[in-house]
CSV table of C-alpha atoms in Angstrom, one decimal:
chain,number,residue,atom,x,y,z
A,1,MET,CA,-22.8,35.5,-13.5
A,2,VAL,CA,-24.5,37.0,-10.4
A,3,ILE,CA,-27.5,34.6,-10.7
A,4,PHE,CA,-25.1,31.7,-11.4
A,5,ARG,CA,-23.2,32.5,-8.2
A,6,ILE,CA,-26.5,32.7,-6.3
A,7,GLU,CA,-27.4,29.2,-7.6
A,8,LEU,CA,-24.0,27.9,-6.4
A,9,ARG,CA,-24.8,29.1,-2.9
A,10,ARG,CA,-28.5,28.4,-2.5
A,11,SER,CA,-28.8,25.2,-4.5
A,12,ILE,CA,-27.8,21.7,-3.6
A,13,ALA,CA,-24.8,21.9,-6.0
A,14,PRO,CA,-22.0,22.2,-3.3
A,15,TRP,CA,-23.5,19.3,-1.3
A,16,ALA,CA,-23.8,17.1,-4.4
A,17,GLY,CA,-20.1,17.6,-5.2
A,18,LEU,CA,-19.2,17.0,-1.6
A,19,ALA,CA,-21.2,13.8,-1.4
A,20,LEU,CA,-19.5,12.4,-4.4
A,21,LEU,CA,-16.1,13.3,-3.0
A,22,LEU,CA,-16.7,11.9,0.4
A,23,VAL,CA,-18.4,8.6,-0.7
A,24,ALA,CA,-15.6,7.9,-3.2
A,25,LEU,CA,-12.8,8.6,-0.8
A,26,GLY,CA,-14.5,6.6,1.9
A,27,PHE,CA,-14.6,3.6,-0.4
A,28,LEU,CA,-11.0,4.0,-1.5
A,29,PHE,CA,-9.3,4.7,1.8
A,30,LEU,CA,-11.6,3.1,4.4
A,31,LEU,CA,-12.1,-0.3,2.7
A,32,SER,CA,-9.4,-2.8,1.8
A,33,GLY,CA,-10.8,-3.4,-1.6
A,34,PRO,CA,-9.3,-4.8,-4.8
A,35,TRP,CA,-8.2,-1.3,-5.8
A,36,TRP,CA,-5.2,-1.8,-3.4
A,37,LYS,CA,-4.2,-5.2,-4.9
A,38,VAL,CA,-2.8,-6.7,-8.0
A,39,PRO,CA,-3.3,-6.9,-10.9
A,40,ALA,CA,-4.6,-3.3,-10.9
A,41,PRO,CA,-3.8,-1.2,-7.8
A,42,TRP,CA,-5.3,2.3,-8.1
A,43,THR,CA,-1.9,3.8,-7.2
A,44,GLY,CA,0.0,2.2,-10.0
A,45,HIS,CA,-1.1,4.1,-13.0
A,46,THR,CA,-3.2,7.2,-13.6
A,47,THR,CA,-5.4,5.3,-16.1
A,48,THR,CA,-6.0,2.6,-13.6
A,49,THR,CA,-7.0,5.3,-11.1
A,50,ALA,CA,-9.5,6.6,-13.6
A,51,LEU,CA,-10.8,3.0,-14.3
A,52,TRP,CA,-11.4,2.5,-10.5
A,53,LEU,CA,-13.2,5.8,-10.4
A,54,ARG,CA,-15.4,4.7,-13.2
A,55,PHE,CA,-16.1,1.4,-11.3
A,56,LEU,CA,-17.2,3.5,-8.3
A,57,LEU,CA,-19.8,5.2,-10.4
A,58,VAL,CA,-22.0,2.2,-9.5
A,59,PHE,CA,-22.5,4.1,-6.2
A,60,LEU,CA,-21.7,7.7,-7.2
A,61,TRP,CA,-24.0,8.0,-10.2
A,62,PRO,CA,-27.2,7.4,-8.1
A,63,ILE,CA,-26.0,10.1,-5.8
A,64,ALA,CA,-25.7,12.6,-8.7
A,65,VAL,CA,-29.1,11.7,-10.1
A,66,GLY,CA,-30.8,11.8,-6.7
A,67,ALA,CA,-29.2,15.1,-5.8
A,68,GLY,CA,-30.4,16.6,-9.1
A,69,ALA,CA,-33.9,15.4,-8.4
A,70,ILE,CA,-33.9,17.0,-5.0
A,71,GLN,CA,-32.9,20.3,-6.5
A,72,GLY,CA,-35.3,20.0,-9.4
A,73,MET,CA,-38.3,19.9,-7.0
A,74,ARG,CA,-37.3,23.2,-5.5
A,75,ASP,CA,-39.6,25.6,-7.4
A,76,SER,CA,-42.7,23.4,-7.2
A,77,ARG,CA,-42.2,22.5,-3.5
A,78,SER,CA,-41.7,26.2,-2.6
A,79,GLY,CA,-44.7,27.4,-4.6
A,80,MET,CA,-42.6,29.4,-7.0
A,81,ALA,CA,-43.4,27.6,-10.3
A,82,GLU,CA,-46.4,29.7,-11.2
A,83,LEU,CA,-44.7,32.9,-10.2
A,84,LEU,CA,-41.6,32.2,-12.3
A,85,ALA,CA,-43.8,31.3,-15.3
A,86,THR,CA,-45.1,34.8,-15.4
A,87,THR,CA,-41.7,36.4,-15.7
A,88,SER,CA,-40.4,37.6,-19.1
A,89,ARG,CA,-37.1,35.7,-18.8
A,90,PRO,CA,-37.3,32.5,-20.8
A,91,GLY,CA,-37.3,29.3,-18.8
A,92,ARG,CA,-34.2,28.0,-20.6
A,93,HIS,CA,-32.2,30.9,-19.0
A,94,ARG,CA,-33.1,29.9,-15.5
A,95,ALA,CA,-32.5,26.2,-16.4
A,96,LEU,CA,-29.1,27.0,-17.8
A,97,ARG,CA,-27.9,28.6,-14.6
A,98,LEU,CA,-29.3,25.9,-12.4
A,99,ALA,CA,-28.1,23.0,-14.5
A,100,GLY,CA,-24.7,24.7,-14.8
A,101,ALA,CA,-24.3,25.1,-11.1
A,102,VAL,CA,-25.4,21.5,-10.2
A,103,GLY,CA,-23.6,19.9,-13.1
A,104,ALA,CA,-20.4,21.9,-12.5
A,105,LEU,CA,-20.0,21.2,-8.8
A,106,SER,CA,-21.0,17.5,-9.2
A,107,ALA,CA,-18.3,17.2,-11.9
A,108,LEU,CA,-15.9,19.1,-9.6
A,109,GLY,CA,-16.4,16.5,-6.9
A,110,PHE,CA,-15.7,13.7,-9.4
A,111,LEU,CA,-12.5,15.5,-10.5
A,112,LEU,CA,-11.3,16.1,-7.0
A,113,VAL,CA,-11.4,12.3,-6.4
A,114,PHE,CA,-9.2,11.8,-9.4
A,115,ALA,CA,-6.9,14.5,-8.2
A,116,VAL,CA,-6.5,12.6,-4.9
A,117,GLY,CA,-5.8,9.5,-6.9
A,118,LEU,CA,-3.2,11.3,-9.0
A,119,GLY,CA,-1.4,12.3,-5.8
A,120,GLU,CA,-1.4,8.7,-4.7
A,121,VAL,CA,0.1,7.6,-8.0
A,122,LEU,CA,2.8,10.2,-7.7
A,123,GLY,CA,3.4,9.3,-4.0
A,124,HIS,CA,3.7,5.6,-4.8
A,125,GLY,CA,6.0,6.1,-7.8
A,126,GLY,CA,3.4,5.0,-10.3
A,127,PHE,CA,3.2,5.6,-14.0
A,128,VAL,CA,1.7,8.8,-15.2
A,129,SER,CA,0.4,9.4,-18.7
A,130,ALA,CA,-2.4,11.2,-20.5
A,131,SER,CA,-4.2,8.0,-21.4
A,132,PHE,CA,-6.7,8.6,-18.5
A,133,LEU,CA,-8.3,11.5,-20.3
A,134,PRO,CA,-11.0,9.6,-22.3
A,135,VAL,CA,-11.8,7.5,-19.2
A,136,VAL,CA,-12.2,10.5,-16.9
A,137,GLY,CA,-13.9,12.6,-19.7
A,138,VAL,CA,-16.7,10.0,-20.2
A,139,GLY,CA,-17.1,9.8,-16.4
A,140,LEU,CA,-17.5,13.5,-16.1
A,141,LEU,CA,-20.0,13.6,-18.9
A,142,ALA,CA,-22.0,10.8,-17.2
A,143,VAL,CA,-22.0,12.7,-13.9
A,144,VAL,CA,-23.3,15.9,-15.5
A,145,ALA,CA,-25.9,14.0,-17.5
A,146,GLY,CA,-27.1,12.2,-14.4
A,147,SER,CA,-27.5,15.3,-12.4
A,148,TRP,CA,-29.4,17.0,-15.3
A,149,VAL,CA,-31.7,14.1,-15.7
A,150,GLY,CA,-32.3,14.2,-12.0
A,151,LEU,CA,-33.1,17.9,-12.2
A,152,ALA,CA,-35.6,17.3,-15.0
A,153,VAL,CA,-37.4,14.4,-13.3
A,154,GLY,CA,-37.6,16.4,-10.1
A,155,ARG,CA,-39.2,19.3,-11.9
A,156,LEU,CA,-41.7,17.1,-13.7
A,157,LEU,CA,-42.5,14.9,-10.7
A,158,PRO,CA,-42.2,17.1,-7.6
A,159,HIS,CA,-43.2,14.4,-5.1
A,160,PRO,CA,-41.3,13.8,-1.8
A,161,LEU,CA,-40.6,10.2,-3.0
A,162,THR,CA,-39.3,11.2,-6.4
A,163,ALA,CA,-35.7,11.7,-5.4
A,164,PRO,CA,-35.2,8.6,-3.2
A,165,ALA,CA,-37.1,6.4,-5.7
A,166,LEU,CA,-35.0,7.7,-8.6
A,167,ALA,CA,-31.8,7.2,-6.7
A,168,VAL,CA,-32.7,3.6,-5.8
A,169,LEU,CA,-33.8,2.8,-9.4
A,170,THR,CA,-30.5,4.3,-10.7
A,171,LEU,CA,-28.6,2.2,-8.1
A,172,VAL,CA,-30.4,-1.0,-9.1
A,173,ALA,CA,-29.8,-0.3,-12.8
A,174,SER,CA,-26.1,0.5,-12.2
A,175,VAL,CA,-25.6,-2.7,-10.2
A,176,LEU,CA,-27.3,-4.8,-12.9
A,177,ALA,CA,-25.2,-3.1,-15.6
A,178,TRP,CA,-22.0,-3.6,-13.6
A,179,THR,CA,-22.7,-7.3,-13.2
A,180,SER,CA,-23.1,-7.6,-16.9
A,181,VAL,CA,-19.8,-6.0,-17.8
A,182,ASP,CA,-17.6,-7.3,-15.0
A,183,ALA,CA,-16.0,-10.6,-16.0
A,184,GLN,CA,-15.3,-11.5,-12.3
A,185,VAL,CA,-18.9,-11.3,-11.3
A,186,LEU,CA,-20.6,-13.2,-14.1
A,187,SER,CA,-24.0,-13.0,-12.5
A,188,MET,CA,-25.5,-11.7,-15.8
A,189,SER,CA,-24.6,-12.3,-19.4
A,190,TYR,CA,-23.1,-9.4,-21.3
A,191,THR,CA,-25.4,-7.0,-23.1
A,192,ARG,CA,-24.6,-3.7,-24.9
A,193,PHE,CA,-27.4,-2.1,-23.0
A,194,ALA,CA,-25.3,-2.4,-19.8
A,195,LEU,CA,-22.9,0.3,-21.3
A,196,LEU,CA,-25.7,2.8,-21.1
A,197,ALA,CA,-24.7,3.1,-17.4
A,198,PRO,CA,-21.3,4.7,-16.7
A,199,ALA,CA,-19.9,2.2,-14.3
A,200,LEU,CA,-17.3,-0.2,-15.5
A,201,GLY,CA,-16.2,-3.6,-14.1
A,202,GLN,CA,-13.0,-3.9,-12.1
A,203,PRO,CA,-9.9,-3.1,-14.1
A,204,ARG,CA,-8.2,-6.2,-15.4
A,205,GLY,CA,-4.7,-5.0,-15.3
A,206,ALA,CA,-2.5,-1.9,-14.8
A,207,LEU,CA,-1.7,-1.6,-18.5
A,208,VAL,CA,-5.2,-1.4,-19.9
A,209,THR,CA,-7.7,1.3,-20.8
A,210,THR,CA,-11.1,1.5,-22.3
A,211,SER,CA,-11.5,0.7,-26.0
A,212,GLY,CA,-12.1,3.4,-28.5
A,213,SER,CA,-15.5,2.0,-29.5
A,214,MET,CA,-16.8,2.1,-26.0
A,215,ASP,CA,-15.5,5.6,-25.4
A,216,LEU,CA,-17.1,6.8,-28.6
A,217,GLY,CA,-20.5,5.1,-27.9
A,218,GLN,CA,-20.7,6.3,-24.3
A,219,THR,CA,-19.7,9.9,-25.3
A,220,VAL,CA,-22.6,10.0,-27.8
A,221,TRP,CA,-25.0,8.4,-25.4
A,222,PHE,CA,-24.3,10.6,-22.4
A,223,ALA,CA,-24.2,13.7,-24.5
A,224,GLY,CA,-27.7,12.8,-25.7
A,225,LEU,CA,-28.8,12.0,-22.2
A,226,ALA,CA,-27.5,15.4,-20.9
A,227,ALA,CA,-29.2,17.2,-23.8
A,228,THR,CA,-32.5,15.5,-23.0
A,229,GLY,CA,-32.1,16.3,-19.3
A,230,PHE,CA,-31.6,20.0,-20.0
A,231,LEU,CA,-34.4,20.3,-22.6
A,232,LEU,CA,-36.9,18.6,-20.2
A,233,LEU,CA,-35.7,20.9,-17.4
A,234,ALA,CA,-36.3,24.0,-19.6
A,235,ALA,CA,-39.4,22.8,-21.4
A,236,GLU,CA,-42.6,24.8,-20.8
A,237,SER,CA,-45.0,22.8,-22.9
A,238,ALA,CA,-45.9,19.2,-23.6
A,239,ARG,CA,-44.7,19.5,-27.2
A,240,ALA,CA,-41.3,20.8,-25.9
A,241,ARG,CA,-41.1,17.8,-23.5
A,242,VAL,CA,-41.8,15.3,-26.3
A,243,LEU,CA,-39.2,17.0,-28.6
A,244,GLY,CA,-36.7,16.9,-25.6
A,245,LEU,CA,-36.7,13.1,-25.8
A,246,LEU,CA,-35.2,13.1,-29.3
A,247,PRO,CA,-31.5,13.5,-28.2
A,248,VAL,CA,-31.5,10.6,-25.8
A,249,LEU,CA,-33.3,8.4,-28.4
A,250,ALA,CA,-30.8,9.4,-31.1
A,251,GLY,CA,-27.9,8.9,-28.7
A,252,ALA,CA,-29.0,5.3,-27.9
A,253,ALA,CA,-29.6,4.5,-31.6
A,254,ILE,CA,-26.1,5.7,-32.5
A,255,ALA,CA,-24.3,4.3,-29.4
A,256,LEU,CA,-25.7,0.7,-29.2
A,257,PRO,CA,-24.3,-0.5,-32.6
A,258,VAL,CA,-20.9,1.1,-31.8
A,259,PHE,CA,-20.5,-0.6,-28.4
A,260,PRO,CA,-18.3,-3.7,-28.3
A,261,ALA,CA,-20.1,-7.0,-29.0
A,262,SER,CA,-18.5,-8.8,-26.1
A,263,THR,CA,-16.6,-8.1,-22.8
A,264,ASP,CA,-13.4,-8.9,-24.7
A,265,GLY,CA,-13.8,-5.6,-26.5
A,266,LEU,CA,-14.3,-3.4,-23.4
A,267,LEU,CA,-10.6,-3.1,-22.4
A,268,THR,CA,-7.5,-2.8,-24.6
A,269,PRO,CA,-3.8,-2.4,-23.9
A,270,ASP,CA,-2.9,1.2,-23.1
A,271,ALA,CA,-1.0,2.6,-26.1
A,272,VAL,CA,1.4,4.5,-23.8
A,273,ALA,CA,1.9,2.3,-20.7
A,274,ALA,CA,2.0,-0.9,-22.7
A,275,GLN,CA,4.4,0.4,-25.3
A,276,LYS,CA,7.4,-2.0,-25.8
A,277,ARG,CA,10.8,-1.2,-24.5
A,278,CYS,CA,13.3,-3.8,-25.7
A,279,ASP,CA,16.9,-4.9,-25.2
A,280,GLY,CA,17.5,-7.3,-28.1
A,281,PRO,CA,15.1,-10.3,-27.5
A,282,ILE,CA,13.9,-9.0,-24.1
A,283,CYS,CA,10.9,-6.6,-24.1
A,284,VAL,CA,8.9,-5.1,-21.3
A,285,SER,CA,6.3,-2.4,-21.1
A,286,ARG,CA,7.1,1.3,-20.8
A,287,ALA,CA,5.4,1.3,-17.4
A,288,HIS,CA,7.9,-1.3,-16.2
A,289,GLU,CA,10.9,0.0,-18.2
A,290,ASP,CA,13.1,-0.1,-15.1
A,291,MET,CA,12.8,-3.9,-15.1
A,292,LEU,CA,14.6,-4.2,-18.5
A,293,ALA,CA,18.1,-4.0,-17.1
A,294,ALA,CA,17.3,-6.5,-14.3
A,295,LEU,CA,15.7,-9.0,-16.8
A,296,ALA,CA,18.2,-8.7,-19.6
A,297,GLY,CA,21.0,-10.9,-18.2
A,298,PRO,CA,18.9,-13.6,-16.6
A,299,GLY,CA,16.5,-13.6,-19.6
A,300,ARG,CA,19.3,-14.3,-22.1
A,301,GLU,CA,20.7,-17.0,-19.9
A,302,ALA,CA,17.2,-18.6,-19.7
A,303,LEU,CA,16.7,-18.4,-23.4
A,304,ALA,CA,20.1,-20.1,-23.9
A,305,LEU,CA,18.9,-23.0,-21.6
A,306,LEU,CA,15.7,-23.3,-23.5
A,307,ALA,CA,17.4,-23.2,-26.9
A,308,LYS,CA,18.1,-27.0,-26.9
A,309,LEU,CA,14.4,-27.7,-27.2
A,310,PRO,CA,12.8,-28.2,-30.6
A,311,GLY,CA,11.0,-25.0,-31.6
A,312,ALA,CA,12.4,-23.2,-28.6
A,313,PRO,CA,11.3,-19.6,-27.8
A,314,THR,CA,13.6,-16.8,-28.9
A,315,ARG,CA,12.0,-13.8,-27.2
A,316,ILE,CA,10.8,-12.7,-23.8
A,317,GLU,CA,7.9,-10.2,-23.6
A,318,GLU,CA,5.8,-8.8,-20.9
A,319,GLN,CA,2.1,-9.7,-21.0
A,320,THR,CA,0.3,-6.4,-21.5
A,321,GLY,CA,-3.3,-7.5,-22.3
A,322,PRO,CA,-6.2,-7.5,-19.9
A,323,TYR,CA,-6.0,-10.1,-17.2
A,324,SER,CA,-8.7,-12.8,-17.5
A,325,TYR,CA,-10.3,-14.4,-14.5
A,326,THR,CA,-11.7,-17.3,-16.4
A,327,SER,CA,-9.3,-18.1,-19.2
A,328,PRO,CA,-5.7,-19.4,-19.2
A,329,PRO,CA,-2.9,-17.0,-20.1
A,330,ALA,CA,-1.9,-16.3,-23.7
A,331,ARG,CA,0.9,-18.5,-25.1
A,332,ASP,CA,3.1,-18.5,-28.1
A,333,PRO,CA,5.7,-21.2,-28.9
A,334,GLY,CA,8.2,-18.5,-29.9
A,335,VAL,CA,7.7,-16.2,-27.0
A,336,VAL,CA,8.0,-16.5,-23.2
A,337,TYR,CA,5.4,-14.2,-21.6
A,338,LEU,CA,6.0,-12.7,-18.1
A,339,ASP,CA,3.2,-11.0,-16.3
A,340,PHE,CA,4.4,-8.2,-14.0
A,341,GLN,CA,0.8,-7.1,-13.4
A,342,LEU,CA,-0.4,-10.2,-11.8
A,343,ASN,CA,2.9,-11.6,-10.5
A,344,ASP,CA,4.2,-8.4,-8.8
A,345,ASP,CA,6.8,-10.6,-7.0
A,346,LEU,CA,8.7,-10.4,-10.3
A,347,LEU,CA,9.2,-6.6,-9.9
A,348,THR,CA,11.5,-7.3,-6.9
A,349,ALA,CA,12.8,-10.7,-7.9
A,350,ASP,CA,16.5,-11.5,-8.0
A,351,ALA,CA,18.3,-12.9,-11.1
A,352,ALA,CA,17.7,-16.5,-10.0
A,353,ALA,CA,14.0,-16.0,-9.6
A,354,LEU,CA,13.7,-14.2,-13.0
A,355,ARG,CA,15.6,-17.1,-14.6
A,356,THR,CA,13.2,-19.6,-12.9
A,357,ALA,CA,10.2,-17.6,-14.2
A,358,VAL,CA,11.3,-17.8,-17.8
A,359,VAL,CA,12.1,-21.5,-17.8
A,360,SER,CA,9.1,-22.6,-15.8
A,361,GLY,CA,6.9,-24.9,-17.9
A,362,ALA,CA,9.7,-25.0,-20.5
A,363,GLY,CA,8.9,-21.4,-21.3
A,364,LEU,CA,5.1,-21.8,-21.3
A,365,PRO,CA,2.4,-20.7,-18.8
A,366,GLY,CA,-0.2,-23.0,-17.2
A,367,CYS,CA,-3.4,-24.1,-18.8
A,368,VAL,CA,-5.6,-22.8,-16.0
A,369,PRO,CA,-6.5,-19.2,-15.0
A,370,PRO,CA,-3.5,-17.9,-13.0
A,371,SER,CA,-5.5,-17.5,-9.7
A,372,TYR,CA,-6.6,-21.2,-9.7
A,373,GLY,CA,-3.3,-22.7,-8.8
A,374,GLU,CA,-4.1,-26.2,-10.0
A,375,VAL,CA,-1.8,-28.9,-8.5
A,376,SER,CA,-0.8,-30.8,-11.6
A,377,ASP,CA,-0.2,-27.6,-13.6
A,378,MET,CA,2.0,-25.8,-11.1
A,379,SER,CA,3.9,-29.0,-10.0
A,380,ALA,CA,4.8,-29.8,-13.7
A,381,ARG,CA,6.0,-26.2,-14.3
A,382,MET,CA,8.1,-26.2,-11.2
A,383,ILE,CA,9.8,-29.5,-12.1
A,384,ALA,CA,10.4,-28.2,-15.7
A,385,ALA,CA,12.1,-25.1,-14.2
A,386,ALA,CA,14.2,-27.3,-11.9
A,387,TYR,CA,15.2,-29.4,-14.9
A,388,PHE,CA,16.9,-26.4,-16.5
A,389,THR,CA,18.3,-24.7,-13.3
A,390,GLY,CA,19.1,-27.9,-11.3
A,391,GLU,CA,17.2,-26.6,-8.2
A,392,LEU,CA,13.6,-27.1,-7.2
A,393,ARG,CA,12.3,-23.7,-6.0
A,394,ALA,CA,9.0,-21.9,-5.7
A,395,LEU,CA,7.8,-20.2,-8.9
A,396,PRO,CA,7.7,-16.4,-8.5
A,397,GLU,CA,4.0,-16.1,-9.2
A,398,TYR,CA,0.6,-16.0,-7.5
A,399,ALA,CA,0.5,-18.7,-4.6
A,400,GLY,CA,4.0,-19.9,-5.6
A,401,ASN,CA,5.5,-19.9,-2.2
A,402,TRP,CA,2.4,-21.3,-0.5
A,403,PHE,CA,2.3,-24.1,-3.0
A,404,ARG,CA,6.0,-24.9,-2.5
A,405,ARG,CA,5.5,-25.3,1.2
A,406,ASN,CA,2.2,-27.2,1.2
A,407,SER,CA,2.1,-29.5,-1.8
A,408,PRO,CA,3.0,-33.1,-0.9
A,409,LEU,CA,3.4,-34.0,-4.6
A,410,VAL,CA,6.3,-31.9,-5.8
A,411,GLU,CA,9.2,-33.2,-3.9
A,412,PRO,CA,8.5,-36.9,-4.6
A,413,ALA,CA,7.7,-36.2,-8.2
A,414,TRP,CA,10.9,-34.2,-8.7
A,415,ALA,CA,12.9,-37.1,-7.1
A,416,LYS,CA,11.4,-39.6,-9.5
A,417,PHE,CA,11.9,-37.3,-12.5
A,418,ARG,CA,15.6,-36.6,-11.6
A,419,ALA,CA,16.2,-40.4,-11.3
A,420,LEU,CA,15.3,-40.9,-15.0
A,421,PRO,CA,18.0,-41.2,-17.7
A,422,PRO,CA,18.9,-37.8,-19.3
A,423,ASP,CA,17.4,-38.7,-22.6
A,424,VAL,CA,14.1,-39.7,-21.0
A,425,GLN,CA,14.0,-36.5,-19.0
A,426,PHE,CA,14.6,-34.4,-22.2
A,427,ALA,CA,11.8,-36.3,-24.1
A,428,ARG,CA,9.3,-35.7,-21.3
A,429,ILE,CA,10.2,-32.0,-21.1
A,430,VAL,CA,9.5,-31.8,-24.9
A,431,ALA,CA,6.2,-33.7,-24.4
A,432,LEU,CA,5.3,-31.3,-21.5
A,433,ARG,CA,5.8,-28.3,-23.8
A,434,GLN,CA,3.4,-29.8,-26.3
A,435,VAL,CA,0.8,-30.4,-23.5
A,436,LEU,CA,1.1,-26.8,-22.4
A,437,LEU,CA,0.9,-25.5,-25.9
A,438,SER,CA,-2.3,-27.4,-26.7
A,439,CYS,CA,-3.7,-27.5,-23.2
A,440,GLN,CA,-4.6,-31.2,-23.8
A,441,GLY,CA,-3.5,-33.7,-21.3
A,442,ASP,CA,-2.2,-33.8,-17.7
A,443,PRO,CA,1.1,-31.9,-17.3
A,444,LEU,CA,2.4,-33.7,-14.2
A,445,ASP,CA,1.4,-37.1,-15.5
A,446,THR,CA,3.4,-36.2,-18.7
A,447,LEU,CA,6.6,-35.8,-16.7
A,448,VAL,CA,6.0,-38.4,-14.0
A,449,PRO,CA,3.3,-40.9,-14.9
A,450,GLY,CA,1.3,-41.9,-11.8
A,451,ALA,CA,2.7,-39.1,-9.6
A,452,ARG,CA,-0.8,-38.2,-8.4
A,453,ARG,CA,-1.8,-41.7,-7.4
């Protein structure tokens, strides 16, 4: 323990942990990034906090690897390598203490960032569960593995350019891997090899977590990488160095087939936060359980309004799956889905707004990704909501208020639709529902032919 404490004081270990802590907190608090915004604010859920921390490993992992390389060059750069080789103590004993010090304090820096995030979640009244453990655990293992690989490379290649070159190469590899797994970036096609880096794409919702197959594969891979890093650090012969490569090769061979085959398999609904809480036909997630009482009354009223439609929906459920940047929302003829993650206005909406949200689009979402705000789609769903409520009002969703104020089509189209005979109005609402179910056809033209001309 005495030697271990000495390594803690005289090695780069404290500075490595401090660098990870300061860089991460600088990103989170000094930049107004997507981690402060819907659909996945980092203060909303402890698992979301962990996912954002994994995202930041794009920049943090190169720091851990580079710091390890700096420390790994110490003996050779100070002329101590030959002297230490003559001592009776096996090299693995010295390697264990050095690797333990650097790995432990690097991991501590990573954990302290999460501890700050946990405080933010508690301070903002977010949802707390133990679902973050696999996400944080894999991140910790990756940080330790990266620092140990850096130590090994620094010991084997004690050149002044080794540490900066290794850090830059790690950064480039991390960025390329991130662009492969982040659906919002789409600069590279997905490949399983991208999951050999620890960084994840931006979280696509506050009710999601990493899939079990990804956690398992990355645990095996980073364990193999850490083992190889340590064995190379402790190796004293060429044969030992060659044998030291076996764990990382075995880890890759096991992990790659286990990894998800597409980006759709990277994230999955959180079994705790997304757990259903129901009041009859009205269901919300456990994370938004306080919305159940507010939604129950308006939700039942809205279902009663929709009941006159053929094949009318009979349930209201919160959308708990990962948010897609490129695909339209999920739909089901028997279920009205509400998205509290993306449409955070719903969390503070009054009864009238909640009722409008349920009956918009005759109980169906649009056929474009929610952030697109296509004119025909949103106009038609607004008019459908007004048909049931008798009042044309902004939809309580992304860009809803802006669209209500700035679209020149909605008011004239609503006036034309309202002037139609009741049976024609009903038939067109039924037709709109079919268009939104199949996503075939123009929604606004279905309600008011020629409205866009």
